[in-house]
């Protein structure tokens, strides 16, 4: 028995070493990519389901590699950047580049909202919040056109302090969205605690909304609940015309997903917005 434990320990620690080596490698590659300006904002349209018009975009980080293809997913490199303290530099360059694009679009007469993701670690950092959000104003972007997307996990830690920060941001004009709604566990309570403007129904309730009666029931309830609370509802991950139609019939306000557009580079978005 002792022997088999020893074996599994050895196996475990080998796995750990491999994982640690991969993380160190990814971390140094990410640092390099940041230094060379290869972490860039892409933009995914948010569509008013009644008019079909683009009323906003979500800013999503992309790691563009040397040959122009897309590298690791933000679902991988955002957590790595948080564990290694690179998140500060990452969000600084993301906001700087996004503001540059936004100011240009504003000058071209584009009138849409810009949604920015802020992770739990970022939001918990007081310096980050004051500096990052002052950056928008300094770079000429009106906070009223910026929506900050927060997940429940952001608010879990220190509810009172979170509420304070959200109130400060709202006082400066920023809009606040609750992202990935329905995947956490404290959602309903949080809806009464925090002054959200928008609620984003997680893709988990959209993917099989046609086939799965339970997903349909939950999506329907979330949309009605949000409207009763005077929130704008966005459905994420719409990939088919059938899904769009069902969500429209349920009264969902805004749609986002591959059906309308994948996240695209700024020049490509310019074409979409002007066309
Ligand atoms: P999220 O905030 O929930 O963003 C939505 C994700 O769904 C994006 O993945 C988007 O590309 C994807 N998506 C949109 N429409 C569809 C669809 O129709 N089908 C499918 N299968 N997927 C769709 P992405 O860009 O890979 O980002 C993953 C996550 O990484 C984001 O989830 C967000 O939590 C985080 N993230 C991305 N950029 C940033 C950033 O600049 N800062 C922070 N803090 N987090 C970011
Ligand atoms: Ca988001
Ligand atoms: Ca989301
Ligand atoms: Ca998500």
PDB file of C-alpha atoms and ligand atoms in Angstrom:
ATOM      1  CA  UNK A   1       0.000   0.000   0.000  1.00  0.00           C
ATOM      2  CA  UNK A   2       2.797   2.333   0.984  1.00  0.00           C
ATOM      3  CA  UNK A   3       4.420   1.559  -2.331  1.00  0.00           C
ATOM      4  CA  UNK A   4       1.358   2.455  -4.388  1.00  0.00           C
ATOM      5  CA  UNK A   5       0.963   5.685  -2.442  1.00  0.00           C
ATOM      6  CA  UNK A   6       4.548   6.498  -3.203  1.00  0.00           C
ATOM      7  CA  UNK A   7       3.903   5.847  -6.867  1.00  0.00           C
ATOM      8  CA  UNK A   8       0.849   8.060  -6.990  1.00  0.00           C
ATOM      9  CA  UNK A   9       2.705  10.783  -5.126  1.00  0.00           C
ATOM     10  CA  UNK A  10       5.499  10.621  -7.642  1.00  0.00           C
ATOM     11  CA  UNK A  11       2.980  10.769 -10.470  1.00  0.00           C
ATOM     12  CA  UNK A  12       1.174  13.673  -8.855  1.00  0.00           C
ATOM     13  CA  UNK A  13       4.329  15.668  -8.349  1.00  0.00           C
ATOM     14  CA  UNK A  14       5.420  14.982 -11.923  1.00  0.00           C
ATOM     15  CA  UNK A  15       2.076  16.377 -13.140  1.00  0.00           C
ATOM     16  CA  UNK A  16       2.512  19.380 -10.870  1.00  0.00           C
ATOM     17  CA  UNK A  17       5.982  20.055 -12.208  1.00  0.00           C
ATOM     18  CA  UNK A  18       4.741  19.823 -15.759  1.00  0.00           C
ATOM     19  CA  UNK A  19       1.890  22.192 -14.988  1.00  0.00           C
ATOM     20  CA  UNK A  20       4.209  24.623 -13.218  1.00  0.00           C
ATOM     21  CA  UNK A  21       6.631  24.560 -16.154  1.00  0.00           C
ATOM     22  CA  UNK A  22       3.817  25.243 -18.599  1.00  0.00           C
ATOM     23  CA  UNK A  23       2.611  28.159 -16.476  1.00  0.00           C
ATOM     24  CA  UNK A  24       6.068  29.710 -16.258  1.00  0.00           C
ATOM     25  CA  UNK A  25       6.420  29.320 -20.022  1.00  0.00           C
ATOM     26  CA  UNK A  26       3.008  30.871 -20.694  1.00  0.00           C
ATOM     27  CA  UNK A  27       3.771  33.665 -18.253  1.00  0.00           C
ATOM     28  CA  UNK A  28       7.006  34.610 -19.980  1.00  0.00           C
ATOM     29  CA  UNK A  29       5.404  34.385 -23.416  1.00  0.00           C
ATOM     30  CA  UNK A  30       2.554  36.613 -22.191  1.00  0.00           C
ATOM     31  CA  UNK A  31       5.050  39.128 -20.822  1.00  0.00           C
ATOM     32  CA  UNK A  32       6.756  39.168 -24.216  1.00  0.00           C
ATOM     33  CA  UNK A  33       3.458  39.552 -26.047  1.00  0.00           C
ATOM     34  CA  UNK A  34       2.484  42.474 -23.797  1.00  0.00           C
ATOM     35  CA  UNK A  35       5.841  44.200 -24.344  1.00  0.00           C
ATOM     36  CA  UNK A  36       5.477  43.848 -28.091  1.00  0.00           C
ATOM     37  CA  UNK A  37       1.890  45.100 -28.151  1.00  0.00           C
ATOM     38  CA  UNK A  38       0.418  41.776 -29.256  1.00  0.00           C
ATOM     39  CA  UNK A  39      -2.483  41.794 -26.776  1.00  0.00           C
ATOM     40  CA  UNK A  40      -5.219  43.659 -28.620  1.00  0.00           C
ATOM     41  CA  UNK A  41      -8.872  44.544 -28.203  1.00  0.00           C
ATOM     42  CA  UNK A  42     -11.334  42.833 -30.532  1.00  0.00           C
ATOM     43  CA  UNK A  43     -14.973  43.904 -30.680  1.00  0.00           C
ATOM     44  CA  UNK A  44     -18.158  41.835 -30.786  1.00  0.00           C
ATOM     45  CA  UNK A  45     -21.392  43.618 -31.792  1.00  0.00           C
ATOM     46  CA  UNK A  46     -24.397  43.787 -29.462  1.00  0.00           C
ATOM     47  CA  UNK A  47     -27.588  43.832 -31.515  1.00  0.00           C
ATOM     48  CA  UNK A  48     -30.921  45.479 -30.660  1.00  0.00           C
ATOM     49  CA  UNK A  49     -33.235  42.536 -31.356  1.00  0.00           C
ATOM     50  CA  UNK A  50     -36.137  44.833 -32.316  1.00  0.00           C
ATOM     51  CA  UNK A  51     -34.314  46.909 -34.927  1.00  0.00           C
ATOM     52  CA  UNK A  52     -31.405  44.641 -35.848  1.00  0.00           C
ATOM     53  CA  UNK A  53     -29.039  47.568 -35.300  1.00  0.00           C
ATOM     54  CA  UNK A  54     -25.670  47.420 -33.532  1.00  0.00           C
ATOM     55  CA  UNK A  55     -26.116  49.373 -30.303  1.00  0.00           C
ATOM     56  CA  UNK A  56     -22.873  48.395 -28.646  1.00  0.00           C
ATOM     57  CA  UNK A  57     -19.801  46.184 -28.680  1.00  0.00           C
ATOM     58  CA  UNK A  58     -18.096  44.025 -26.083  1.00  0.00           C
ATOM     59  CA  UNK A  59     -14.345  44.556 -25.906  1.00  0.00           C
ATOM     60  CA  UNK A  60     -12.572  41.169 -25.763  1.00  0.00           C
ATOM     61  CA  UNK A  61      -8.820  40.674 -25.364  1.00  0.00           C
ATOM     62  CA  UNK A  62      -7.025  38.783 -28.135  1.00  0.00           C
ATOM     63  CA  UNK A  63      -3.465  37.497 -28.233  1.00  0.00           C
ATOM     64  CA  UNK A  64      -2.325  38.086 -31.805  1.00  0.00           C
ATOM     65  CA  UNK A  65       0.734  36.010 -32.703  1.00  0.00           C
ATOM     66  CA  UNK A  66       3.579  37.050 -34.989  1.00  0.00           C
ATOM     67  CA  UNK A  67       2.059  35.434 -38.059  1.00  0.00           C
ATOM     68  CA  UNK A  68      -1.215  37.306 -37.425  1.00  0.00           C
ATOM     69  CA  UNK A  69      -3.184  34.312 -36.173  1.00  0.00           C
ATOM     70  CA  UNK A  70      -4.924  34.247 -32.800  1.00  0.00           C
ATOM     71  CA  UNK A  71      -2.983  32.715 -29.906  1.00  0.00           C
ATOM     72  CA  UNK A  72      -4.204  31.364 -26.556  1.00  0.00           C
ATOM     73  CA  UNK A  73      -7.743  32.267 -25.421  1.00  0.00           C
ATOM     74  CA  UNK A  74      -8.383  35.035 -22.876  1.00  0.00           C
ATOM     75  CA  UNK A  75     -10.041  32.321 -20.781  1.00  0.00           C
ATOM     76  CA  UNK A  76      -6.446  31.050 -20.378  1.00  0.00           C
ATOM     77  CA  UNK A  77      -4.255  34.163 -20.388  1.00  0.00           C
ATOM     78  CA  UNK A  78      -6.446  36.468 -18.266  1.00  0.00           C
ATOM     79  CA  UNK A  79      -6.205  34.104 -15.243  1.00  0.00           C
ATOM     80  CA  UNK A  80      -2.447  33.740 -15.854  1.00  0.00           C
ATOM     81  CA  UNK A  81      -2.068  37.520 -15.985  1.00  0.00           C
ATOM     82  CA  UNK A  82      -3.913  37.797 -12.685  1.00  0.00           C
ATOM     83  CA  UNK A  83      -1.772  35.187 -10.952  1.00  0.00           C
ATOM     84  CA  UNK A  84       1.427  36.863 -12.109  1.00  0.00           C
ATOM     85  CA  UNK A  85       0.532  40.517 -11.654  1.00  0.00           C
ATOM     86  CA  UNK A  86       0.580  41.175 -15.415  1.00  0.00           C
ATOM     87  CA  UNK A  87      -3.118  42.073 -15.318  1.00  0.00           C
ATOM     88  CA  UNK A  88      -2.316  45.727 -14.554  1.00  0.00           C
ATOM     89  CA  UNK A  89      -0.221  46.120 -17.715  1.00  0.00           C
ATOM     90  CA  UNK A  90      -2.729  44.070 -19.685  1.00  0.00           C
ATOM     91  CA  UNK A  91      -5.744  46.171 -18.792  1.00  0.00           C
ATOM     92  CA  UNK A  92      -3.772  49.382 -19.243  1.00  0.00           C
ATOM     93  CA  UNK A  93      -2.875  48.509 -22.822  1.00  0.00           C
ATOM     94  CA  UNK A  94      -6.387  47.171 -23.487  1.00  0.00           C
ATOM     95  CA  UNK A  95      -8.027  50.390 -22.258  1.00  0.00           C
ATOM     96  CA  UNK A  96      -5.506  52.610 -24.064  1.00  0.00           C
ATOM     97  CA  UNK A  97      -6.050  50.841 -27.396  1.00  0.00           C
ATOM     98  CA  UNK A  98      -9.813  50.656 -26.930  1.00  0.00           C
ATOM     99  CA  UNK A  99     -10.019  54.386 -26.095  1.00  0.00           C
ATOM    100  CA  UNK A 100      -8.024  55.134 -29.220  1.00  0.00           C
ATOM    101  CA  UNK A 101     -10.530  53.164 -31.329  1.00  0.00           C
ATOM    102  CA  UNK A 102     -13.544  54.602 -29.489  1.00  0.00           C
ATOM    103  CA  UNK A 103     -12.420  58.217 -29.935  1.00  0.00           C
ATOM    104  CA  UNK A 104     -11.913  57.568 -33.657  1.00  0.00           C
ATOM    105  CA  UNK A 105     -15.379  56.011 -33.997  1.00  0.00           C
ATOM    106  CA  UNK A 106     -16.918  58.884 -32.046  1.00  0.00           C
ATOM    107  CA  UNK A 107     -15.309  61.339 -34.461  1.00  0.00           C
ATOM    108  CA  UNK A 108     -16.840  59.345 -37.323  1.00  0.00           C
ATOM    109  CA  UNK A 109     -20.257  59.828 -35.696  1.00  0.00           C
ATOM    110  CA  UNK A 110     -20.677  56.281 -34.381  1.00  0.00           C
ATOM    111  CA  UNK A 111     -23.009  56.272 -31.369  1.00  0.00           C
ATOM    112  CA  UNK A 112     -22.787  52.967 -29.542  1.00  0.00           C
ATOM    113  CA  UNK A 113     -21.918  51.677 -26.063  1.00  0.00           C
ATOM    114  CA  UNK A 114     -18.667  49.928 -25.179  1.00  0.00           C
ATOM    115  CA  UNK A 115     -18.703  47.008 -22.727  1.00  0.00           C
ATOM    116  CA  UNK A 116     -15.499  46.237 -20.839  1.00  0.00           C
ATOM    117  CA  UNK A 117     -14.836  43.098 -18.774  1.00  0.00           C
ATOM    118  CA  UNK A 118     -13.411  43.545 -15.303  1.00  0.00           C
ATOM    119  CA  UNK A 119     -12.407  40.421 -13.402  1.00  0.00           C
ATOM    120  CA  UNK A 120     -12.705  39.812  -9.662  1.00  0.00           C
ATOM    121  CA  UNK A 121      -9.019  40.411  -8.948  1.00  0.00           C
ATOM    122  CA  UNK A 122      -9.031  43.629 -10.926  1.00  0.00           C
ATOM    123  CA  UNK A 123     -12.105  44.926  -9.186  1.00  0.00           C
ATOM    124  CA  UNK A 124     -10.740  44.066  -5.740  1.00  0.00           C
ATOM    125  CA  UNK A 125      -7.677  46.236  -6.423  1.00  0.00           C
ATOM    126  CA  UNK A 126      -8.502  49.819  -5.395  1.00  0.00           C
ATOM    127  CA  UNK A 127      -5.661  51.306  -7.447  1.00  0.00           C
ATOM    128  CA  UNK A 128      -6.822  49.483 -10.513  1.00  0.00           C
ATOM    129  CA  UNK A 129     -10.321  50.819 -10.215  1.00  0.00           C
ATOM    130  CA  UNK A 130      -9.433  54.466  -9.746  1.00  0.00           C
ATOM    131  CA  UNK A 131      -6.633  54.471 -12.345  1.00  0.00           C
ATOM    132  CA  UNK A 132      -8.283  52.331 -14.980  1.00  0.00           C
ATOM    133  CA  UNK A 133     -11.498  54.263 -14.945  1.00  0.00           C
ATOM    134  CA  UNK A 134      -9.810  57.668 -14.809  1.00  0.00           C
ATOM    135  CA  UNK A 135      -7.991  56.494 -17.946  1.00  0.00           C
ATOM    136  CA  UNK A 136     -11.220  56.551 -19.980  1.00  0.00           C
ATOM    137  CA  UNK A 137     -11.932  60.147 -19.048  1.00  0.00           C
ATOM    138  CA  UNK A 138      -8.337  61.212 -19.605  1.00  0.00           C
ATOM    139  CA  UNK A 139      -8.269  59.602 -23.041  1.00  0.00           C
ATOM    140  CA  UNK A 140     -11.450  61.417 -24.056  1.00  0.00           C
ATOM    141  CA  UNK A 141     -14.111  58.745 -23.657  1.00  0.00           C
ATOM    142  CA  UNK A 142     -17.393  59.707 -21.994  1.00  0.00           C
ATOM    143  CA  UNK A 143     -18.094  57.255 -19.121  1.00  0.00           C
ATOM    144  CA  UNK A 144     -21.776  57.277 -20.115  1.00  0.00           C
ATOM    145  CA  UNK A 145     -20.829  55.284 -23.192  1.00  0.00           C
ATOM    146  CA  UNK A 146     -18.882  52.692 -21.171  1.00  0.00           C
ATOM    147  CA  UNK A 147     -20.499  49.675 -19.543  1.00  0.00           C
ATOM    148  CA  UNK A 148     -18.479  47.669 -17.032  1.00  0.00           C
ATOM    149  CA  UNK A 149     -19.220  43.935 -17.069  1.00  0.00           C
ATOM    150  CA  UNK A 150     -18.831  42.298 -13.658  1.00  0.00           C
ATOM    151  CA  UNK A 151     -19.501  38.692 -12.659  1.00  0.00           C
ATOM    152  CA  UNK A 152     -20.981  37.658  -9.337  1.00  0.00           C
ATOM    153  CA  UNK A 153     -17.596  36.417  -8.139  1.00  0.00           C
ATOM    154  CA  UNK A 154     -16.455  40.038  -8.253  1.00  0.00           C
ATOM    155  CA  UNK A 155     -19.040  40.974  -5.672  1.00  0.00           C
ATOM    156  CA  UNK A 156     -18.675  37.928  -3.425  1.00  0.00           C
ATOM    157  CA  UNK A 157     -15.606  39.076  -1.527  1.00  0.00           C
ATOM    158  CA  UNK A 158     -16.473  42.297   0.185  1.00  0.00           C
ATOM    159  CA  UNK A 159     -20.056  43.225  -0.499  1.00  0.00           C
ATOM    160  CA  UNK A 160     -19.989  46.600   1.201  1.00  0.00           C
ATOM    161  CA  UNK A 161     -16.784  47.742  -0.462  1.00  0.00           C
ATOM    162  CA  UNK A 162     -18.029  46.445  -3.826  1.00  0.00           C
ATOM    163  CA  UNK A 163     -21.255  48.364  -3.465  1.00  0.00           C
ATOM    164  CA  UNK A 164     -19.285  51.504  -2.624  1.00  0.00           C
ATOM    165  CA  UNK A 165     -17.121  51.115  -5.732  1.00  0.00           C
ATOM    166  CA  UNK A 166     -20.084  50.445  -7.960  1.00  0.00           C
ATOM    167  CA  UNK A 167     -21.821  53.523  -6.608  1.00  0.00           C
ATOM    168  CA  UNK A 168     -18.703  55.621  -7.270  1.00  0.00           C
ATOM    169  CA  UNK A 169     -18.517  54.334 -10.843  1.00  0.00           C
ATOM    170  CA  UNK A 170     -22.214  55.002 -11.406  1.00  0.00           C
ATOM    171  CA  UNK A 171     -21.818  58.520  -9.990  1.00  0.00           C
ATOM    172  CA  UNK A 172     -19.163  59.135 -12.659  1.00  0.00           C
ATOM    173  CA  UNK A 173     -21.582  57.950 -15.325  1.00  0.00           C
ATOM    174  CA  UNK A 174     -20.363  54.413 -16.025  1.00  0.00           C
ATOM    175  CA  UNK A 175     -23.000  51.738 -16.677  1.00  0.00           C
ATOM    176  CA  UNK A 176     -22.795  48.407 -14.860  1.00  0.00           C
ATOM    177  CA  UNK A 177     -23.743  44.993 -16.250  1.00  0.00           C
ATOM    178  CA  UNK A 178     -23.998  41.712 -14.367  1.00  0.00           C
ATOM    179  CA  UNK A 179     -22.258  39.174 -16.624  1.00  0.00           C
ATOM    180  CA  UNK A 180     -22.784  35.397 -16.901  1.00  0.00           C
ATOM    181  CA  UNK A 181     -26.056  35.650 -15.006  1.00  0.00           C
ATOM    182  CA  UNK A 182     -27.457  32.372 -13.762  1.00  0.00           C
ATOM    183  CA  UNK A 183     -24.172  30.484 -13.443  1.00  0.00           C
ATOM    184  CA  UNK A 184     -23.383  31.591  -9.872  1.00  0.00           C
ATOM    185  CA  UNK A 185     -25.411  30.984  -6.762  1.00  0.00           C
ATOM    186  CA  UNK A 186     -26.095  34.333  -5.142  1.00  0.00           C
ATOM    187  CA  UNK A 187     -27.583  36.026  -8.186  1.00  0.00           C
ATOM    188  CA  UNK A 188     -31.079  36.823  -7.027  1.00  0.00           C
ATOM    189  CA  UNK A 189     -29.939  38.375  -3.787  1.00  0.00           C
ATOM    190  CA  UNK A 190     -27.333  40.416  -5.638  1.00  0.00           C
ATOM    191  CA  UNK A 191     -29.934  41.818  -7.980  1.00  0.00           C
ATOM    192  CA  UNK A 192     -31.492  43.574  -5.006  1.00  0.00           C
ATOM    193  CA  UNK A 193     -28.172  44.720  -3.527  1.00  0.00           C
ATOM    194  CA  UNK A 194     -26.440  46.351  -6.502  1.00  0.00           C
ATOM    195  CA  UNK A 195     -27.668  49.053  -8.920  1.00  0.00           C
ATOM    196  CA  UNK A 196     -27.119  47.183 -12.209  1.00  0.00           C
ATOM    197  CA  UNK A 197     -28.207  48.637 -15.551  1.00  0.00           C
ATOM    198  CA  UNK A 198     -27.944  45.455 -17.587  1.00  0.00           C
ATOM    199  CA  UNK A 199     -28.184  41.728 -17.045  1.00  0.00           C
ATOM    200  CA  UNK A 200     -26.403  39.296 -19.371  1.00  0.00           C
ATOM    201  CA  UNK A 201     -28.033  35.875 -19.618  1.00  0.00           C
ATOM    202  CA  UNK A 202     -25.250  33.322 -19.765  1.00  0.00           C
ATOM    203  CA  UNK A 203     -24.732  31.309 -22.933  1.00  0.00           C
ATOM    204  CA  UNK A 204     -25.562  28.187 -20.887  1.00  0.00           C
ATOM    205  CA  UNK A 205     -29.267  29.124 -21.154  1.00  0.00           C
ATOM    206  CA  UNK A 206     -29.119  29.998 -24.854  1.00  0.00           C
ATOM    207  CA  UNK A 207     -27.185  27.111 -26.403  1.00  0.00           C
ATOM    208  CA  UNK A 208     -30.030  24.568 -26.180  1.00  0.00           C
ATOM    209  CA  UNK A 209     -32.950  26.945 -25.752  1.00  0.00           C
ATOM    210  CA  UNK A 210     -34.771  25.288 -28.672  1.00  0.00           C
ATOM    211  CA  UNK A 211     -34.201  21.663 -27.685  1.00  0.00           C
ATOM    212  CA  UNK A 212     -34.290  21.903 -23.900  1.00  0.00           C
ATOM    213  CA  UNK A 213     -37.548  23.030 -22.265  1.00  0.00           C
ATOM    214  CA  UNK A 214     -35.742  23.722 -19.009  1.00  0.00           C
ATOM    215  CA  UNK A 215     -33.262  26.129 -20.611  1.00  0.00           C
ATOM    216  CA  UNK A 216     -36.189  27.852 -22.311  1.00  0.00           C
ATOM    217  CA  UNK A 217     -38.027  28.150 -18.972  1.00  0.00           C
ATOM    218  CA  UNK A 218     -34.997  29.629 -17.240  1.00  0.00           C
ATOM    219  CA  UNK A 219     -34.242  32.083 -20.064  1.00  0.00           C
ATOM    220  CA  UNK A 220     -37.896  33.181 -20.051  1.00  0.00           C
ATOM    221  CA  UNK A 221     -37.916  33.693 -16.265  1.00  0.00           C
ATOM    222  CA  UNK A 222     -34.636  35.613 -16.279  1.00  0.00           C
ATOM    223  CA  UNK A 223     -35.903  37.959 -19.018  1.00  0.00           C
ATOM    224  CA  UNK A 224     -39.172  38.633 -17.158  1.00  0.00           C
ATOM    225  CA  UNK A 225     -37.401  39.091 -13.848  1.00  0.00           C
ATOM    226  CA  UNK A 226     -34.902  41.520 -15.373  1.00  0.00           C
ATOM    227  CA  UNK A 227     -37.673  43.566 -16.952  1.00  0.00           C
ATOM    228  CA  UNK A 228     -39.588  43.692 -13.673  1.00  0.00           C
ATOM    229  CA  UNK A 229     -36.408  45.133 -12.171  1.00  0.00           C
ATOM    230  CA  UNK A 230     -36.061  47.652 -15.058  1.00  0.00           C
ATOM    231  CA  UNK A 231     -32.875  46.084 -16.360  1.00  0.00           C
ATOM    232  CA  UNK A 232     -31.845  45.754 -19.996  1.00  0.00           C
ATOM    233  CA  UNK A 233     -31.426  42.065 -20.889  1.00  0.00           C
ATOM    234  CA  UNK A 234     -28.669  40.793 -23.180  1.00  0.00           C
ATOM    235  CA  UNK A 235     -28.574  37.163 -24.345  1.00  0.00           C
ATOM    236  CA  UNK A 236     -25.070  35.812 -25.016  1.00  0.00           C
ATOM    237  CA  UNK A 237     -24.018  33.136 -27.469  1.00  0.00           C
ATOM    238  CA  UNK A 238     -26.813  33.366 -30.065  1.00  0.00           C
ATOM    239  CA  UNK A 239     -25.655  31.172 -32.929  1.00  0.00           C
ATOM    240  CA  UNK A 240     -28.828  30.383 -34.887  1.00  0.00           C
ATOM    241  CA  UNK A 241     -31.802  32.213 -36.363  1.00  0.00           C
ATOM    242  CA  UNK A 242     -34.137  29.994 -34.303  1.00  0.00           C
ATOM    243  CA  UNK A 243     -32.444  31.072 -31.074  1.00  0.00           C
ATOM    244  CA  UNK A 244     -32.695  34.734 -32.098  1.00  0.00           C
ATOM    245  CA  UNK A 245     -36.408  34.380 -32.879  1.00  0.00           C
ATOM    246  CA  UNK A 246     -37.237  32.641 -29.585  1.00  0.00           C
ATOM    247  CA  UNK A 247     -35.344  35.218 -27.549  1.00  0.00           C
ATOM    248  CA  UNK A 248     -36.997  38.058 -29.448  1.00  0.00           C
ATOM    249  CA  UNK A 249     -40.422  36.485 -28.799  1.00  0.00           C
ATOM    250  CA  UNK A 250     -39.554  36.297 -25.089  1.00  0.00           C
ATOM    251  CA  UNK A 251     -38.899  40.053 -25.142  1.00  0.00           C
ATOM    252  CA  UNK A 252     -35.115  39.922 -24.801  1.00  0.00           C
ATOM    253  CA  UNK A 253     -33.705  43.367 -25.644  1.00  0.00           C
ATOM    254  CA  UNK A 254     -30.223  42.710 -26.971  1.00  0.00           C
ATOM    255  CA  UNK A 255     -28.453  39.751 -28.597  1.00  0.00           C
ATOM    256  CA  UNK A 256     -24.801  38.841 -28.943  1.00  0.00           C
ATOM    257  CA  UNK A 257     -23.337  35.858 -30.726  1.00  0.00           C
ATOM    258  CA  UNK A 258     -21.775  34.306 -33.795  1.00  0.00           C
ATOM    259  CA  UNK A 259     -25.098  34.616 -35.671  1.00  0.00           C
ATOM    260  CA  UNK A 260     -24.513  38.372 -35.815  1.00  0.00           C
ATOM    261  CA  UNK A 261     -20.722  38.489 -35.711  1.00  0.00           C
ATOM    262  CA  UNK A 262     -17.699  36.954 -34.072  1.00  0.00           C
ATOM    263  CA  UNK A 263     -15.408  39.325 -32.156  1.00  0.00           C
ATOM    264  CA  UNK A 264     -13.497  41.245 -34.856  1.00  0.00           C
ATOM    265  CA  UNK A 265     -10.458  43.518 -35.160  1.00  0.00           C
ATOM    266  CA  UNK A 266     -11.127  47.293 -34.985  1.00  0.00           C
ATOM    267  CA  UNK A 267     -10.660  47.933 -38.719  1.00  0.00           C
ATOM    268  CA  UNK A 268     -13.133  45.204 -39.478  1.00  0.00           C
ATOM    269  CA  UNK A 269     -15.630  46.651 -36.996  1.00  0.00           C
ATOM    270  CA  UNK A 270     -15.297  50.052 -38.708  1.00  0.00           C
ATOM    271  CA  UNK A 271     -16.555  48.401 -41.911  1.00  0.00           C
ATOM    272  CA  UNK A 272     -19.473  46.807 -40.049  1.00  0.00           C
ATOM    273  CA  UNK A 273     -20.453  50.088 -38.394  1.00  0.00           C
ATOM    274  CA  UNK A 274     -20.236  52.206 -41.529  1.00  0.00           C
ATOM    275  CA  UNK A 275     -21.990  49.650 -43.756  1.00  0.00           C
TER     276      UNK A 275
HETATM  277  P1  LIG B   1     -17.304  36.598 -21.389  1.00  0.00           P
HETATM  278  O1  LIG B   1     -17.171  37.938 -20.751  1.00  0.00           O
HETATM  279  O2  LIG B   1     -18.481  35.785 -20.975  1.00  0.00           O
HETATM  280  O3  LIG B   1     -17.304  36.879 -22.951  1.00  0.00           O
HETATM  281  C1  LIG B   1     -18.129  36.205 -23.872  1.00  0.00           C
HETATM  282  C2  LIG B   1     -17.380  35.064 -24.525  1.00  0.00           C
HETATM  283  O4  LIG B   1     -18.287  34.336 -25.362  1.00  0.00           O
HETATM  284  C3  LIG B   1     -16.254  35.538 -25.447  1.00  0.00           C
HETATM  285  O5  LIG B   1     -15.217  34.558 -25.353  1.00  0.00           O
HETATM  286  C4  LIG B   1     -16.922  35.486 -26.822  1.00  0.00           C
HETATM  287  O6  LIG B   1     -15.995  35.377 -27.887  1.00  0.00           O
HETATM  288  C5  LIG B   1     -17.755  34.246 -26.673  1.00  0.00           C
HETATM  289  N1  LIG B   1     -18.897  34.201 -27.600  1.00  0.00           N
HETATM  290  C6  LIG B   1     -19.621  35.236 -28.095  1.00  0.00           C
HETATM  291  N2  LIG B   1     -20.598  34.817 -28.901  1.00  0.00           N
HETATM  292  C7  LIG B   1     -20.507  33.468 -28.933  1.00  0.00           C
HETATM  293  C8  LIG B   1     -21.259  32.434 -29.624  1.00  0.00           C
HETATM  294  O7  LIG B   1     -22.218  32.679 -30.362  1.00  0.00           O
HETATM  295  N3  LIG B   1     -20.868  31.149 -29.408  1.00  0.00           N
HETATM  296  C9  LIG B   1     -19.809  30.836 -28.614  1.00  0.00           C
HETATM  297  N4  LIG B   1     -19.474  29.552 -28.474  1.00  0.00           N
HETATM  298  N5  LIG B   1     -19.082  31.780 -27.950  1.00  0.00           N
HETATM  299  C10 LIG B   1     -19.438  33.068 -28.111  1.00  0.00           C
HETATM  300  P2  LIG B   1     -13.673  34.983 -25.286  1.00  0.00           P
HETATM  301  O8  LIG B   1     -13.438  36.202 -26.108  1.00  0.00           O
HETATM  302  O9  LIG B   1     -12.870  33.773 -25.557  1.00  0.00           O
HETATM  303  O10 LIG B   1     -13.479  35.426 -23.779  1.00  0.00           O
HETATM  304  C11 LIG B   1     -13.581  34.491 -22.728  1.00  0.00           C
HETATM  305  C12 LIG B   1     -13.654  35.194 -21.401  1.00  0.00           C
HETATM  306  O11 LIG B   1     -12.412  35.839 -21.098  1.00  0.00           O
HETATM  307  C13 LIG B   1     -14.704  36.292 -21.361  1.00  0.00           C
HETATM  308  O12 LIG B   1     -15.976  35.715 -21.128  1.00  0.00           O
HETATM  309  C14 LIG B   1     -14.194  37.130 -20.200  1.00  0.00           C
HETATM  310  O13 LIG B   1     -14.583  36.574 -18.974  1.00  0.00           O
HETATM  311  C15 LIG B   1     -12.689  36.995 -20.345  1.00  0.00           C
HETATM  312  N6  LIG B   1     -12.113  38.188 -21.010  1.00  0.00           N
HETATM  313  C16 LIG B   1     -11.960  38.444 -22.330  1.00  0.00           C
HETATM  314  N7  LIG B   1     -11.371  39.646 -22.539  1.00  0.00           N
HETATM  315  C17 LIG B   1     -11.152  40.185 -21.312  1.00  0.00           C
HETATM  316  C18 LIG B   1     -10.564  41.416 -20.836  1.00  0.00           C
HETATM  317  O14 LIG B   1     -10.124  42.302 -21.592  1.00  0.00           O
HETATM  318  N8  LIG B   1     -10.513  41.594 -19.468  1.00  0.00           N
HETATM  319  C19 LIG B   1     -11.001  40.654 -18.612  1.00  0.00           C
HETATM  320  N9  LIG B   1     -10.925  40.905 -17.293  1.00  0.00           N
HETATM  321  N10 LIG B   1     -11.556  39.495 -19.005  1.00  0.00           N
HETATM  322  C20 LIG B   1     -11.643  39.246 -20.347  1.00  0.00           C
HETATM  323 CA1  LIG B   2     -18.422  39.697 -20.662  1.00  0.00          CA
HETATM  324 CA1  LIG B   3     -20.529  36.574 -20.326  1.00  0.00          CA
HETATM  325 CA1  LIG B   4     -18.855  33.565 -19.822  1.00  0.00          CA
END
